[in-house]
Short mmCIF file of C-alpha atoms in Angstrom, two decimals:
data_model
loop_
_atom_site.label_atom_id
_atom_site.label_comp_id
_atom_site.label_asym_id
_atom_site.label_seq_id
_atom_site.Cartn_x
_atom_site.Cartn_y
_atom_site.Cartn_z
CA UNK A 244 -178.24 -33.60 146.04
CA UNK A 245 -181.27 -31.63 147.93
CA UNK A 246 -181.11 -32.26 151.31
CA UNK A 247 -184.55 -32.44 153.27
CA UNK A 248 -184.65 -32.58 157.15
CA UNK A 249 -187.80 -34.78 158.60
CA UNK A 250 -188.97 -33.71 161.23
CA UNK A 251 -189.89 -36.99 161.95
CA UNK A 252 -192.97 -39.75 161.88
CA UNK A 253 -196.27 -37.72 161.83
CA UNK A 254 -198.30 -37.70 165.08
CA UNK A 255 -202.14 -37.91 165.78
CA UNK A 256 -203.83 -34.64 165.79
CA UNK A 257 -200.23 -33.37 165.20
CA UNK A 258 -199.73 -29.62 163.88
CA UNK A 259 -198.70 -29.07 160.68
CA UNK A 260 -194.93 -28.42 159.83
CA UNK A 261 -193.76 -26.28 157.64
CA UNK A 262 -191.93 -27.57 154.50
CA UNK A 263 -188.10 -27.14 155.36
CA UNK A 264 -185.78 -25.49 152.63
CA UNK A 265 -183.51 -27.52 150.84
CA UNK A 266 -179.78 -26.89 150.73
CA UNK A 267 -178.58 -24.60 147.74
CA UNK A 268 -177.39 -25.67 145.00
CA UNK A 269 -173.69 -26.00 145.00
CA UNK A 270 -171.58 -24.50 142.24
CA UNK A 271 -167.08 -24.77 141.62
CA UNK A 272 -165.74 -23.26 139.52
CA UNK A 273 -161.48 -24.42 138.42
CA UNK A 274 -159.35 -22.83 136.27
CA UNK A 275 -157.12 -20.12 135.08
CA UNK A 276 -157.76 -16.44 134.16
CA UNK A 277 -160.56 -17.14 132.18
CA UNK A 278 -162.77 -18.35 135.08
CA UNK A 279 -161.14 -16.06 137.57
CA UNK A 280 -162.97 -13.31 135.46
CA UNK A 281 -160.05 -11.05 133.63
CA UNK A 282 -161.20 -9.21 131.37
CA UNK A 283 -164.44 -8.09 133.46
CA UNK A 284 -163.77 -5.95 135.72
CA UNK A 285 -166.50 -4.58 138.30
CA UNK A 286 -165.75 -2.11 140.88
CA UNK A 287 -162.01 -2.55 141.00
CA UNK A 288 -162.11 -6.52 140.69
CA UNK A 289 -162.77 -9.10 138.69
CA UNK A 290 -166.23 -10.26 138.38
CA UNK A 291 -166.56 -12.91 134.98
CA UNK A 292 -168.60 -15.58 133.46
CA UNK A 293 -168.50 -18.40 136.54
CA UNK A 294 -170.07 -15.42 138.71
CA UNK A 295 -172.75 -14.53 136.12
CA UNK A 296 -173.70 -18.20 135.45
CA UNK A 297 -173.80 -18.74 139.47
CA UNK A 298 -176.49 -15.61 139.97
CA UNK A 299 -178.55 -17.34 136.75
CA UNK A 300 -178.80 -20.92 138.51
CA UNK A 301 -180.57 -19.64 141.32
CA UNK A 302 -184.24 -20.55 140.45
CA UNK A 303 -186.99 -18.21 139.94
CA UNK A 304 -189.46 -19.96 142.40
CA UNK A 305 -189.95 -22.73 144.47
CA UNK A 306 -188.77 -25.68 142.22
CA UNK A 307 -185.58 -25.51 141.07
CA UNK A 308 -184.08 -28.64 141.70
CA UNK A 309 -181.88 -29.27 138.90
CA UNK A 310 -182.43 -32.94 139.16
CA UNK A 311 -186.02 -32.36 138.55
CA UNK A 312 -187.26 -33.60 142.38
CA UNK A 313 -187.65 -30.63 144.07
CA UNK A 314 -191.34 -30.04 145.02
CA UNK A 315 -193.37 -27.30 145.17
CA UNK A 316 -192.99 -25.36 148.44
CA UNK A 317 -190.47 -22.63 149.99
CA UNK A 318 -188.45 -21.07 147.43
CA UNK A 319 -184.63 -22.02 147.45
CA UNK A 320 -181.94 -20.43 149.09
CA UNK A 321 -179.47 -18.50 146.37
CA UNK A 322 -176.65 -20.89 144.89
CA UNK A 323 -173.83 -21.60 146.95
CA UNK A 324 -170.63 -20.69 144.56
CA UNK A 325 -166.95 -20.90 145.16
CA UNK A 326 -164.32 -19.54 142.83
CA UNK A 327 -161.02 -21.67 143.12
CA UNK A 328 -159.86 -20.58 139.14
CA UNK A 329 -156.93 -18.12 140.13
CA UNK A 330 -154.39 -16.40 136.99
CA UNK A 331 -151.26 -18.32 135.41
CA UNK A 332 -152.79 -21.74 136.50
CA UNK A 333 -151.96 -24.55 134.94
CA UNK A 334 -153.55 -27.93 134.64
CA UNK A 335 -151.18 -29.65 137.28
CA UNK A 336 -152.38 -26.81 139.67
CA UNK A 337 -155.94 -27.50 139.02
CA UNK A 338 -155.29 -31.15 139.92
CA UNK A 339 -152.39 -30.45 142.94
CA UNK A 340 -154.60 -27.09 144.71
CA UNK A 341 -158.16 -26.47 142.99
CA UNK A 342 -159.19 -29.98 142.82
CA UNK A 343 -159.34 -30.65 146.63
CA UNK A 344 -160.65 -27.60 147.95
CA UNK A 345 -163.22 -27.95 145.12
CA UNK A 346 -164.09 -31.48 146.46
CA UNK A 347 -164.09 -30.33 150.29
CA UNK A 348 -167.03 -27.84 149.24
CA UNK A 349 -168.95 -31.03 147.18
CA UNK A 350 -170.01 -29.27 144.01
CA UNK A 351 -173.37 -30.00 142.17
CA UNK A 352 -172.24 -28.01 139.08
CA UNK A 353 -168.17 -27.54 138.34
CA UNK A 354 -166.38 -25.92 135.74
CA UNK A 355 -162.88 -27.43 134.52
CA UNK A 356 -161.81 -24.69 131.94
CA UNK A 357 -157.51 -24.59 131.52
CA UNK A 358 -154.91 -25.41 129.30
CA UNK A 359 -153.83 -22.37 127.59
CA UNK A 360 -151.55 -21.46 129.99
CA UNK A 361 -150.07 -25.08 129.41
CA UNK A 362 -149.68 -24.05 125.74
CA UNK A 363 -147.65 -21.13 126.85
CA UNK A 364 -145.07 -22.74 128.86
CA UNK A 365 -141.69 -24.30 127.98
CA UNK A 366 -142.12 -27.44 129.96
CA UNK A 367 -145.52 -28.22 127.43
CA UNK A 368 -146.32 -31.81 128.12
CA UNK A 369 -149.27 -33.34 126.40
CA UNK A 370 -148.99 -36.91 128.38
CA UNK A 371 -148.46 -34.67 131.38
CA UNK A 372 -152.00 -32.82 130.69
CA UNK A 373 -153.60 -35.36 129.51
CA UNK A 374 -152.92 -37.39 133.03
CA UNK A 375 -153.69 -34.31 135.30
CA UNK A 376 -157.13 -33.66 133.74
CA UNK A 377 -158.55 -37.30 133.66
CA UNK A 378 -158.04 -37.09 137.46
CA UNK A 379 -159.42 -33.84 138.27
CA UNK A 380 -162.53 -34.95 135.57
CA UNK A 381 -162.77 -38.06 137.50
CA UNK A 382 -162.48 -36.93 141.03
CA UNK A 383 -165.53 -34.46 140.43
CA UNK A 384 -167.79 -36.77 138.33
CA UNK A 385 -167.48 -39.53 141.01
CA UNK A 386 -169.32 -37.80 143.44
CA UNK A 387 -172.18 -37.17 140.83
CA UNK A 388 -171.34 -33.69 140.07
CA UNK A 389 -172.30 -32.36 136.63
CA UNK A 390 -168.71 -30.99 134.67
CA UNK A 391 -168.54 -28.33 132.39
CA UNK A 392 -165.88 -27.70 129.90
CA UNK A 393 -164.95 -25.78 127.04
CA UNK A 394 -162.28 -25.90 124.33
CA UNK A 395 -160.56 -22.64 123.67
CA UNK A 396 -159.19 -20.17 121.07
CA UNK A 397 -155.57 -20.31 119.76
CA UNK A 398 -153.30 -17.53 121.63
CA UNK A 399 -151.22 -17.93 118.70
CA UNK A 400 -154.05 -16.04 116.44
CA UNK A 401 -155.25 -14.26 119.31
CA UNK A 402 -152.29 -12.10 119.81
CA UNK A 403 -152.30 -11.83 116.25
CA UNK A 404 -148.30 -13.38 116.21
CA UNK A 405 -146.77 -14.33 112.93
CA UNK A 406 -146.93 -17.88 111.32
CA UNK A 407 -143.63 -19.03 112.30
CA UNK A 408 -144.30 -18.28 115.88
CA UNK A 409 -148.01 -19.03 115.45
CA UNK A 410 -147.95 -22.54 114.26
CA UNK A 411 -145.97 -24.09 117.15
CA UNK A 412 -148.76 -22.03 119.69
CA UNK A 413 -151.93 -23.55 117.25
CA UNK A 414 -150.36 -27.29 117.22
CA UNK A 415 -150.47 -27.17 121.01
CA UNK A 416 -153.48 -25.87 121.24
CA UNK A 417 -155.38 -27.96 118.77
CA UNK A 418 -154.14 -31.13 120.78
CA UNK A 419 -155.59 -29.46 124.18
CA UNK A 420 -158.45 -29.04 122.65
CA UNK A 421 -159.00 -32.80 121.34
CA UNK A 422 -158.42 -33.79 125.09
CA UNK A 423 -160.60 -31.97 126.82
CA UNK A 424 -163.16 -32.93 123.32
CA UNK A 425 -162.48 -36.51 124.55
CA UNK A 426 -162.54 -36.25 127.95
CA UNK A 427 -165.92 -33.98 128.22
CA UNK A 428 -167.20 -37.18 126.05
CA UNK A 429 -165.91 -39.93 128.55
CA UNK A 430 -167.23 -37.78 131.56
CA UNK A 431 -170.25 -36.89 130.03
CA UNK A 432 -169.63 -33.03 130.37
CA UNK A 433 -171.52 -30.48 129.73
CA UNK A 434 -169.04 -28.91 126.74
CA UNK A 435 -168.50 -25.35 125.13
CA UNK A 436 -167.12 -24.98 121.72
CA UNK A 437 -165.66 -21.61 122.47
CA UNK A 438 -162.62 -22.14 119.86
CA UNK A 439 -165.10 -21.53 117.10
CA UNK A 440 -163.60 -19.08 114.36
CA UNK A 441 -166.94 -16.64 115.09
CA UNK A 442 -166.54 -16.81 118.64
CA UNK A 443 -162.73 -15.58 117.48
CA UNK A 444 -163.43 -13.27 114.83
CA UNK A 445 -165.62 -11.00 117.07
CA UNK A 446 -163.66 -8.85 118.33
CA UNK A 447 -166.69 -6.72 120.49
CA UNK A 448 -166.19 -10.25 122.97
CA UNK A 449 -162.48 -9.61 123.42
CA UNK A 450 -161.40 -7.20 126.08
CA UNK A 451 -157.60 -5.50 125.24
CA UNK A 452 -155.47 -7.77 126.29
CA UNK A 453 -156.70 -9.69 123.20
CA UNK A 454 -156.28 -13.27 125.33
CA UNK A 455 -159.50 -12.66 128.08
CA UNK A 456 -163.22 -11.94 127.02
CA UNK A 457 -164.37 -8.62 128.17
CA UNK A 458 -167.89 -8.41 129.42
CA UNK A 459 -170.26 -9.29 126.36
CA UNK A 460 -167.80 -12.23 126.08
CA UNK A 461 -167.88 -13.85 130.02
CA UNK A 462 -171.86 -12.48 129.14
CA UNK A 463 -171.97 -14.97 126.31
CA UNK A 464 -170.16 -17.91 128.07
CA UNK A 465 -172.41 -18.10 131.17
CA UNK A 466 -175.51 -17.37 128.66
CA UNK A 467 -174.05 -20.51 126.35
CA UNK A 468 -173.63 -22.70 129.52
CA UNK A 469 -176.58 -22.16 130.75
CA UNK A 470 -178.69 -23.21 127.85
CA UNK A 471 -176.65 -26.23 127.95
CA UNK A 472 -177.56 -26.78 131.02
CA UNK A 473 -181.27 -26.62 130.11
CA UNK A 474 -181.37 -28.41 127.59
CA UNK A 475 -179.98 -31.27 129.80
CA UNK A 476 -183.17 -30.88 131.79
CA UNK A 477 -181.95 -28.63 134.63
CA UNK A 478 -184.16 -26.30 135.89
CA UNK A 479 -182.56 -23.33 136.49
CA UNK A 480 -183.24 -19.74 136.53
CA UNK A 481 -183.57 -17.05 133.96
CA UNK A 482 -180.20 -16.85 132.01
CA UNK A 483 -177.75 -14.37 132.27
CA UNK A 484 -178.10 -10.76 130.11
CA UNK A 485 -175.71 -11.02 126.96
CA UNK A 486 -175.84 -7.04 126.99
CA UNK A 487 -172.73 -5.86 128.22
CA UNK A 488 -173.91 -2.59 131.31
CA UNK A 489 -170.51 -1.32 130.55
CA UNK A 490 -168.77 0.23 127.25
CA UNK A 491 -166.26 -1.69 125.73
CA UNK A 492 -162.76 -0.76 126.16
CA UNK A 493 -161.62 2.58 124.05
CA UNK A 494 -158.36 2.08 121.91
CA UNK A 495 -156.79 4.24 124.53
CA UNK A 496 -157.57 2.27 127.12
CA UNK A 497 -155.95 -0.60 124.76
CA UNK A 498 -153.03 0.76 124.12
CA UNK A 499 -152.27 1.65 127.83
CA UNK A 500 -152.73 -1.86 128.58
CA UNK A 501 -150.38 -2.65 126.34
CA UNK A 502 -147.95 -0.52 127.67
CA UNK A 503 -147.91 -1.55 131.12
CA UNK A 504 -149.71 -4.90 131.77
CA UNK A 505 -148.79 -6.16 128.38
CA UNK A 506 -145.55 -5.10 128.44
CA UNK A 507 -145.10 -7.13 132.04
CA UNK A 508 -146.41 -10.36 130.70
CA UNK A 509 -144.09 -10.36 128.13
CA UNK A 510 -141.29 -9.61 129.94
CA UNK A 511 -142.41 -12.83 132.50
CA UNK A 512 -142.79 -14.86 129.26
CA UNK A 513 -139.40 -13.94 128.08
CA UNK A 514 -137.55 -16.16 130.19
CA UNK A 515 -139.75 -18.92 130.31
CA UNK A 516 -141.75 -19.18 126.92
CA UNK A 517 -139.78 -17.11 124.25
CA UNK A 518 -136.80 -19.05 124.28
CA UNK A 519 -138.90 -21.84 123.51
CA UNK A 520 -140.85 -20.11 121.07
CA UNK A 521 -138.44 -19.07 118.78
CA UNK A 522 -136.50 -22.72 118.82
CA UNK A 523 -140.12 -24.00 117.86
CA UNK A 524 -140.40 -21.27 115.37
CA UNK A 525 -136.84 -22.04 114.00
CA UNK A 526 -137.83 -25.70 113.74
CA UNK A 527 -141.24 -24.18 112.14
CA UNK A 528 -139.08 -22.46 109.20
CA UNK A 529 -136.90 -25.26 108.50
CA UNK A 530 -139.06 -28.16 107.99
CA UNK A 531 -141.13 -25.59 105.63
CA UNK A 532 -138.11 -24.28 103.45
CA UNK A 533 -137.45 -28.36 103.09
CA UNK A 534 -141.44 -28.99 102.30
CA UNK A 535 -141.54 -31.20 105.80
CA UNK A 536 -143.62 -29.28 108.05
CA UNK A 537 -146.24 -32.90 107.89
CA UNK A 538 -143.90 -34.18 110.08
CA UNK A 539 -144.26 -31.82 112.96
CA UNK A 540 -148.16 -32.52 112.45
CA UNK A 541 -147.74 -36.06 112.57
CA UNK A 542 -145.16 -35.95 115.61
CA UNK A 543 -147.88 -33.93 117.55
CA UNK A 544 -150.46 -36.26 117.00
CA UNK A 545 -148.63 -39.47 117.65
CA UNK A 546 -148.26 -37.56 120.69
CA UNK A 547 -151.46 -36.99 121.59
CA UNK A 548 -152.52 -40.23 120.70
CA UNK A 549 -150.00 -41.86 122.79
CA UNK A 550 -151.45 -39.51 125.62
CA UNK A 551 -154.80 -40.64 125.39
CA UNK A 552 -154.20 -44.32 125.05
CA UNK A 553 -151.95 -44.27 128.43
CA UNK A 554 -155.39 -43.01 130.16
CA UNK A 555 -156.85 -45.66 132.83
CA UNK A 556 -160.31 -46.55 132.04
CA UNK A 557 -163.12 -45.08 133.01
CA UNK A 558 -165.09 -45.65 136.12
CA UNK A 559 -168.56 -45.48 136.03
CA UNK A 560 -170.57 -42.22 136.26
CA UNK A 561 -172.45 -41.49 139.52
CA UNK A 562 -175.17 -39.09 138.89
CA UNK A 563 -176.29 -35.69 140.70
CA UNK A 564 -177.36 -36.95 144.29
CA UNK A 565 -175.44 -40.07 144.31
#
């Protein structure tokens, strides 16, 4: 991964050169919202998680190879980070756009965090998702680069929606969530359990849309990824603050949001996701009052299962550098 230029065989009575700096460390980050950094805004824009983790990868000192080879000598440059995660992606966009560009820039470190947006679509497709992700997580792990994931909360019990509508929204999450479990294991990701019901429950990480951390939450993403990253042996540089500099959202502020940029994405749902929503939620409240809701269980994870087994194999892993 470090690049070192020789200056070439040394000479008799020859002056000494100068160790030369090695090529930052390279940093992508794909996705959706999440990684584009809604929910934490800085100074009109987005700022988020991906940029927080980026700053903390830049070592301290002179050695911060994070295969472990870099020696002691002229402290390395800052970390070379792109962003390609943009809002409303899906996982076919990852693959189609993000994954490209993110292999043009040959990433050290990248981030692969989507699917909710999947969840929240009419034309949901498990098979579909399933295919798109193996590709982007093999494209990147070919080249040796190190993949981070993470599984993610339900929306359904994130926007607090009742069980009829909520049920359909969990089911399709809970299978997205198996596949990127599997897949981080075939790959050999770097994975974030941020679906945990704590991680939910905590409502000082949730900014008001109630769907995007706010700043102690992208705060305690980057700080959670980069212990992972430690503890695989990386060395890396101090980790990111979890205090938030900013206050948390009032419940005016809240409520505004929901006025105007809530009120938006739910009328751009409403012609693609609602109608779907409440036929799922119709379906939901029939197989109940008949005591067959097992079925819709089982029929989502015959799906999934189908999914996964359709998957090519695995190549083998290249590691960092290869």
């Amino acid at each position: 991964m470090t690049v070192y230029v020789n200056s070439g065989a040394p000479q008799e009575a020859a002056p000494s050169v100068e160790p030369s700096v090695p090529r930052p460390l390279r940093f992508a980050a794909l996705g959706d919202s999440l990684t584009a950094g809604v929910g934490d805004r800085v100074d009109g824009g987005w700022r988020g998680w991906a940029v927080l983790l980026a700053e903390a990868l830049t070592p301290a000192g002179g050695d911060g190879d994070p295969a472990g080879r870099r020696p002691s000598g002229p402290a390395a440059p800052a970390t070379a980070f792109r962003n390609f995660a943009t809002s409303c992606a899906l996982t076919r966009d990852v693959r189609a756009v993000q994954t490209p560009a993110a292999l043009a820039f040959a990433p050290d470190i990248a981030s692969v965090v989507v699917g909710v947006n999947d969840t929240l679509r009419r034309s949901f497709d498990i098979a579909s998702i399933a295919r798109a992700l193996d590709e982007v997580c093999a494209a990147l792990t070919a080249r040796g680069t190190v993949l981070l994931t993470a599984c993610l909360p339900d929306p359904g019990v994130m926007l607090g929606l009742p069980a009829p509508l909520a049920r359909p929204l969990a089911r399709r999450q809970r299978a997205v969530n198996t596949l990127v479990h599997t897949l981080s294991a075939r790959y050999g990701a770097v994975h974030l359990h941020a679906a945990d019901p704590a991680w939910v429950a905590d409502r000082s990480l949730w900014s008001a849309d109630r769907l995007h951390p706010g700043e102690r939450g992208h705060r305690m993403i980057a700080a959670q990824f980069h212990a992972m990253l430690t503890a695989r042996g990386l060395t890396l540089g101090p980790p990111p603050p979890r205090e938030p500099e900013r206050p948390p959202p009032s419940r005016t502020e809240a409520l505004l949001w929901l006025a105007t940029a809530g009120a938006g994405w739910m009328v751009r749902r409403s012609t693609d996701l609602l109608p779907e929503l409440l036929w799922l939620a119709g379906a939901e409240v029939r197989h109940l009052v008949r005591g067959t809701a097992a079925r819709l269980d089982l029929r989502a994870d015959l799906a999934l299962t189908s999914a996964l087994t359709a998957l090519p194999p695995a190549a083998p892993l290249a590691r960092m550098g290869e």
